[in-house]
């Protein structure tokens, strides 16, 4: 019998990284590796790092060091870094962190099994030299689909078939469909809609290591969603660096509007959620689909970043306070119960006190369900790192603390506004310690609040139910179970949607 090889994947960062980890898990399982949950039970601990901001990079380093400690008193023999931080820094990270036995970039993913076997056997795989991945794909978006020689995590490789895949591994179908194996049993899973970004925000380094924007073909997205539904997934969340650009390289910038109803019709899927939307690219047709299609969550993850026009221009972004408020008014005019979240940067170079106060005013008027606030810090290789008029660290810290407190107050107020609403809730867990917990359409996994049920009687993970919000605990809502969701098996979907709109109209009065 072949020697038993065990591997654990430790994932940090965003939902895109979670998808990448499940692709790596699929590749490893297909080549005979046994996947285990705990790094201490694995021969190799693979840490999927995040390289977005300083805090995330520190968390990644801490995770690598923690995994390395297991080599002294556990089964673990090797620790390997993958993911955005590994791709972004490569050899530099390897030199600075000798505790990592390997630092692998995206180009190594197709051969992840061989790479880990080499490292586990005591060999050395040279860490890659980082390069600007925006230059790997053609400048013209329509020419990018033919570039099958570029590694695109989440898109798979141009393979025809892999026979005899183990149970639980997604089969290869289509020109760029990834292998995938689920790493948990949550009824929610993310699906990559695209990779990379063509925007050039002055504070963001992501395009340099994630590359230019390239869409996945609708058939691959649908195929993966069907497979996830077969694995028990009830909600899929579409992720990428910029979902509003989906289809531009496929010749149809409105492709998302036609794909969403098809995804909603996949047997077994109860809800489809779209994340990472650019306010400047929101189209009336997309808003209509997101607010009126059965099983599509009326949820808007809008990347505002700021609202003062001068700061936004320095960020190389578009919009201002009034235009953003008009967008929110349009959305809520169509779906009063719509969920909206966003992230904001304070202390950007040149941000005046008046700019900061304008942002405060916007947040007060915007009625967002979830707000993320970050203090500005220079990121290697970004345009803003070279800007003049940097704010002192103590000013940034003060503004960050102030806006964070305001955000906490405002989101708690927004949760209280939802008391009395009838909600469609996906039950995510039922246990003795936390009771029954789920999420409504306005709550995305990890980033937003949750629904805490008053009882767990009759509730089962993965079931969609109707509940009524009766109390608020910060951003979380306490809800009473009302009934089963009417469109659970596809019947009465229009009636369920009509009920959602009526409830929303009542809540908006």
Tab-separated table of C-alpha atoms in Angstrom, residues 11-225:
chain	number	residue	atom	x	y	z
A	11	UNK	CA	-6.970	29.405	5.613
A	12	UNK	CA	-6.687	33.087	6.426
A	13	UNK	CA	-8.209	36.116	4.703
A	14	UNK	CA	-11.236	36.415	2.463
A	15	UNK	CA	-13.711	34.050	0.847
A	16	UNK	CA	-11.571	33.977	-2.308
A	17	UNK	CA	-8.825	32.323	-0.263
A	18	UNK	CA	-11.335	29.780	1.031
A	19	UNK	CA	-12.147	28.795	-2.547
A	20	UNK	CA	-8.432	28.519	-3.335
A	21	UNK	CA	-7.926	26.253	-0.318
A	22	UNK	CA	-10.702	23.948	-1.493
A	23	UNK	CA	-9.097	23.827	-4.941
A	24	UNK	CA	-5.784	22.838	-3.356
A	25	UNK	CA	-7.658	20.262	-1.267
A	26	UNK	CA	-9.197	18.818	-4.431
A	27	UNK	CA	-5.839	18.536	-6.158
A	28	UNK	CA	-4.222	16.913	-3.135
A	29	UNK	CA	-7.091	14.471	-2.546
A	30	UNK	CA	-7.004	13.503	-6.224
A	31	UNK	CA	-3.336	12.567	-5.801
A	32	UNK	CA	-3.873	10.446	-2.712
A	33	UNK	CA	-3.268	12.849	0.160
A	34	UNK	CA	-5.430	12.420	3.232
A	35	UNK	CA	-6.907	15.726	4.367
A	36	UNK	CA	-7.179	16.313	8.113
A	37	UNK	CA	-8.700	19.234	9.993
A	38	UNK	CA	-5.987	19.958	12.542
A	39	UNK	CA	-2.437	20.962	11.617
A	40	UNK	CA	-1.170	18.955	14.584
A	41	UNK	CA	-2.511	15.780	12.918
A	42	UNK	CA	-0.874	16.470	9.553
A	43	UNK	CA	2.489	15.620	8.047
A	44	UNK	CA	2.340	18.947	6.209
A	45	UNK	CA	0.577	22.097	7.363
A	46	UNK	CA	-0.266	24.382	4.430
A	47	UNK	CA	-1.061	27.950	5.490
A	48	UNK	CA	-3.045	29.896	2.891
A	49	UNK	CA	-1.888	33.410	3.726
A	50	UNK	CA	-3.443	36.844	3.253
A	51	UNK	CA	-1.332	39.730	1.944
A	52	UNK	CA	-3.882	42.551	1.892
A	53	UNK	CA	-2.966	44.865	4.789
A	54	UNK	CA	-0.408	44.874	7.593
A	55	UNK	CA	-2.737	43.313	10.168
A	56	UNK	CA	-3.573	40.454	7.797
A	57	UNK	CA	0.094	39.880	6.998
A	58	UNK	CA	0.887	39.729	10.708
A	59	UNK	CA	-1.867	37.162	11.234
A	60	UNK	CA	-0.389	35.090	8.411
A	61	UNK	CA	3.096	35.166	9.919
A	62	UNK	CA	1.680	34.252	13.332
A	63	UNK	CA	-0.164	31.279	11.802
A	64	UNK	CA	3.023	30.055	10.129
A	65	UNK	CA	4.969	30.349	13.377
A	66	UNK	CA	2.230	28.567	15.304
A	67	UNK	CA	2.248	25.723	12.790
A	68	UNK	CA	6.044	25.554	12.993
A	69	UNK	CA	5.842	25.049	16.772
A	70	UNK	CA	3.972	21.800	16.116
A	71	UNK	CA	7.092	20.289	14.598
A	72	UNK	CA	8.604	20.047	18.078
A	73	UNK	CA	5.816	18.072	19.713
A	74	UNK	CA	3.386	16.821	17.084
A	75	UNK	CA	3.080	14.862	13.884
A	76	UNK	CA	3.820	17.891	11.686
A	77	UNK	CA	7.047	17.638	9.733
A	78	UNK	CA	6.764	20.582	7.362
A	79	UNK	CA	5.050	23.983	7.167
A	80	UNK	CA	4.354	25.530	3.763
A	81	UNK	CA	3.108	29.018	2.923
A	82	UNK	CA	0.785	29.556	-0.048
A	83	UNK	CA	-1.701	32.287	-0.889
A	84	UNK	CA	-1.495	36.023	-1.456
A	85	UNK	CA	1.333	36.839	0.949
A	86	UNK	CA	3.440	33.990	-0.425
A	87	UNK	CA	2.733	35.108	-3.997
A	88	UNK	CA	3.363	38.761	-3.205
A	89	UNK	CA	6.707	38.353	-1.430
A	90	UNK	CA	8.056	34.946	-2.500
A	91	UNK	CA	11.764	34.624	-1.785
A	92	UNK	CA	11.693	37.703	0.452
A	93	UNK	CA	9.196	35.973	2.745
A	94	UNK	CA	11.209	32.753	2.663
A	95	UNK	CA	14.378	34.590	3.704
A	96	UNK	CA	12.608	36.510	6.468
A	97	UNK	CA	10.765	33.456	7.785
A	98	UNK	CA	13.038	30.400	7.752
A	99	UNK	CA	10.452	28.578	9.885
A	100	UNK	CA	8.482	28.031	6.660
A	101	UNK	CA	9.844	24.970	4.861
A	102	UNK	CA	8.423	26.213	1.571
A	103	UNK	CA	6.903	29.357	0.061
A	104	UNK	CA	4.812	28.521	-2.992
A	105	UNK	CA	3.243	30.932	-5.473
A	106	UNK	CA	0.154	30.556	-7.640
A	107	UNK	CA	2.226	28.962	-10.424
A	108	UNK	CA	2.896	26.041	-8.061
A	109	UNK	CA	-0.771	25.210	-7.465
A	110	UNK	CA	-1.094	22.899	-10.482
A	111	UNK	CA	1.776	20.805	-9.079
A	112	UNK	CA	0.938	21.222	-5.388
A	113	UNK	CA	1.153	17.488	-4.673
A	114	UNK	CA	4.668	17.162	-6.103
A	115	UNK	CA	5.775	20.345	-4.326
A	116	UNK	CA	4.595	19.103	-0.937
A	117	UNK	CA	6.077	15.654	-1.484
A	118	UNK	CA	9.466	17.205	-2.314
A	119	UNK	CA	9.372	19.341	0.831
A	120	UNK	CA	8.133	16.468	3.016
A	121	UNK	CA	10.961	14.287	1.745
A	122	UNK	CA	13.525	16.870	2.820
A	123	UNK	CA	14.056	18.441	-0.564
A	124	UNK	CA	13.955	22.121	-1.385
A	125	UNK	CA	11.714	23.877	-3.856
A	126	UNK	CA	13.067	27.290	-4.714
A	127	UNK	CA	10.758	30.123	-3.707
A	128	UNK	CA	9.535	32.144	-6.647
A	129	UNK	CA	10.559	35.682	-7.495
A	130	UNK	CA	7.447	37.875	-7.371
A	131	UNK	CA	6.328	39.521	-10.591
A	132	UNK	CA	3.577	41.888	-11.577
A	133	UNK	CA	0.794	39.470	-12.546
A	134	UNK	CA	-1.077	42.238	-14.387
A	135	UNK	CA	1.472	41.810	-17.179
A	136	UNK	CA	0.841	38.079	-17.668
A	137	UNK	CA	-2.508	38.432	-19.415
A	138	UNK	CA	-3.177	40.403	-22.626
A	139	UNK	CA	-3.988	44.080	-22.199
A	140	UNK	CA	-7.229	43.614	-24.127
A	141	UNK	CA	-9.812	41.868	-21.897
A	142	UNK	CA	-11.362	39.973	-24.832
A	143	UNK	CA	-8.030	38.270	-25.583
A	144	UNK	CA	-7.546	36.948	-22.049
A	145	UNK	CA	-9.750	33.872	-22.277
A	146	UNK	CA	-7.285	32.262	-24.688
A	147	UNK	CA	-4.359	32.633	-22.257
A	148	UNK	CA	-4.605	29.118	-20.821
A	149	UNK	CA	-0.928	29.046	-19.839
A	150	UNK	CA	-1.402	31.534	-16.970
A	151	UNK	CA	-2.095	30.150	-13.477
A	152	UNK	CA	-5.459	31.441	-12.260
A	153	UNK	CA	-6.430	30.063	-8.834
A	154	UNK	CA	-10.081	29.100	-8.828
A	155	UNK	CA	-10.236	28.744	-12.605
A	156	UNK	CA	-8.587	25.351	-12.845
A	157	UNK	CA	-6.236	24.154	-15.553
A	158	UNK	CA	-7.055	23.351	-19.189
A	159	UNK	CA	-7.440	19.629	-18.467
A	160	UNK	CA	-9.739	17.311	-20.386
A	161	UNK	CA	-10.414	14.818	-17.605
A	162	UNK	CA	-8.955	13.136	-14.549
A	163	UNK	CA	-10.261	9.583	-14.163
A	164	UNK	CA	-11.057	7.832	-10.891
A	165	UNK	CA	-11.445	10.906	-8.713
A	166	UNK	CA	-12.028	10.102	-5.037
A	167	UNK	CA	-15.448	10.661	-3.546
A	168	UNK	CA	-16.088	14.283	-2.613
A	169	UNK	CA	-13.815	15.802	-5.244
A	170	UNK	CA	-15.439	17.930	-7.948
A	171	UNK	CA	-14.964	16.502	-11.431
A	172	UNK	CA	-13.286	18.502	-14.154
A	173	UNK	CA	-15.790	19.838	-16.673
A	174	UNK	CA	-15.272	22.568	-19.219
A	175	UNK	CA	-12.064	24.244	-20.378
A	176	UNK	CA	-11.223	25.804	-17.002
A	177	UNK	CA	-13.070	24.041	-14.200
A	178	UNK	CA	-11.090	23.454	-10.993
A	179	UNK	CA	-10.840	20.369	-8.889
A	180	UNK	CA	-12.460	21.101	-5.557
A	181	UNK	CA	-13.038	19.340	-2.252
A	182	UNK	CA	-15.036	20.892	0.548
A	183	UNK	CA	-13.166	21.515	3.786
A	184	UNK	CA	-16.223	21.835	5.992
A	185	UNK	CA	-19.914	21.034	6.208
A	186	UNK	CA	-21.379	24.543	6.216
A	187	UNK	CA	-24.523	24.955	4.093
A	188	UNK	CA	-22.842	28.015	2.585
A	189	UNK	CA	-20.021	27.983	0.028
A	190	UNK	CA	-18.317	30.574	-2.139
A	191	UNK	CA	-17.932	30.284	-5.902
A	192	UNK	CA	-15.400	32.300	-7.840
A	193	UNK	CA	-16.971	34.404	-10.546
A	194	UNK	CA	-13.709	35.932	-11.747
A	195	UNK	CA	-10.129	36.667	-10.708
A	196	UNK	CA	-8.009	39.784	-10.679
A	197	UNK	CA	-8.901	43.437	-11.110
A	198	UNK	CA	-8.388	46.084	-13.779
A	199	UNK	CA	-9.073	49.002	-11.480
A	200	UNK	CA	-6.060	50.972	-10.289
A	201	UNK	CA	-7.055	52.228	-6.848
A	202	UNK	CA	-4.038	54.084	-5.520
A	203	UNK	CA	-4.079	52.328	-2.117
A	204	UNK	CA	-4.496	48.737	-3.319
A	205	UNK	CA	-1.785	46.238	-4.238
A	206	UNK	CA	-4.120	43.324	-5.005
A	207	UNK	CA	-3.996	43.606	-8.834
A	208	UNK	CA	-0.196	43.341	-8.770
A	209	UNK	CA	-0.299	39.848	-7.245
A	210	UNK	CA	-3.775	38.664	-8.277
A	211	UNK	CA	-3.420	39.915	-11.839
A	212	UNK	CA	-5.741	41.466	-14.392
A	213	UNK	CA	-9.448	40.754	-14.462
A	214	UNK	CA	-10.635	37.542	-16.116
A	215	UNK	CA	-14.111	36.035	-15.914
A	216	UNK	CA	-14.963	32.382	-15.506
A	217	UNK	CA	-17.318	31.062	-18.140
A	218	UNK	CA	-20.974	30.805	-17.065
A	219	UNK	CA	-21.013	27.056	-17.775
A	220	UNK	CA	-18.152	26.513	-15.293
A	221	UNK	CA	-19.831	28.641	-12.623
A	222	UNK	CA	-23.099	26.763	-13.109
A	223	UNK	CA	-21.368	23.385	-13.103
A	224	UNK	CA	-19.559	24.100	-9.854
A	225	UNK	CA	-22.755	25.403	-8.261
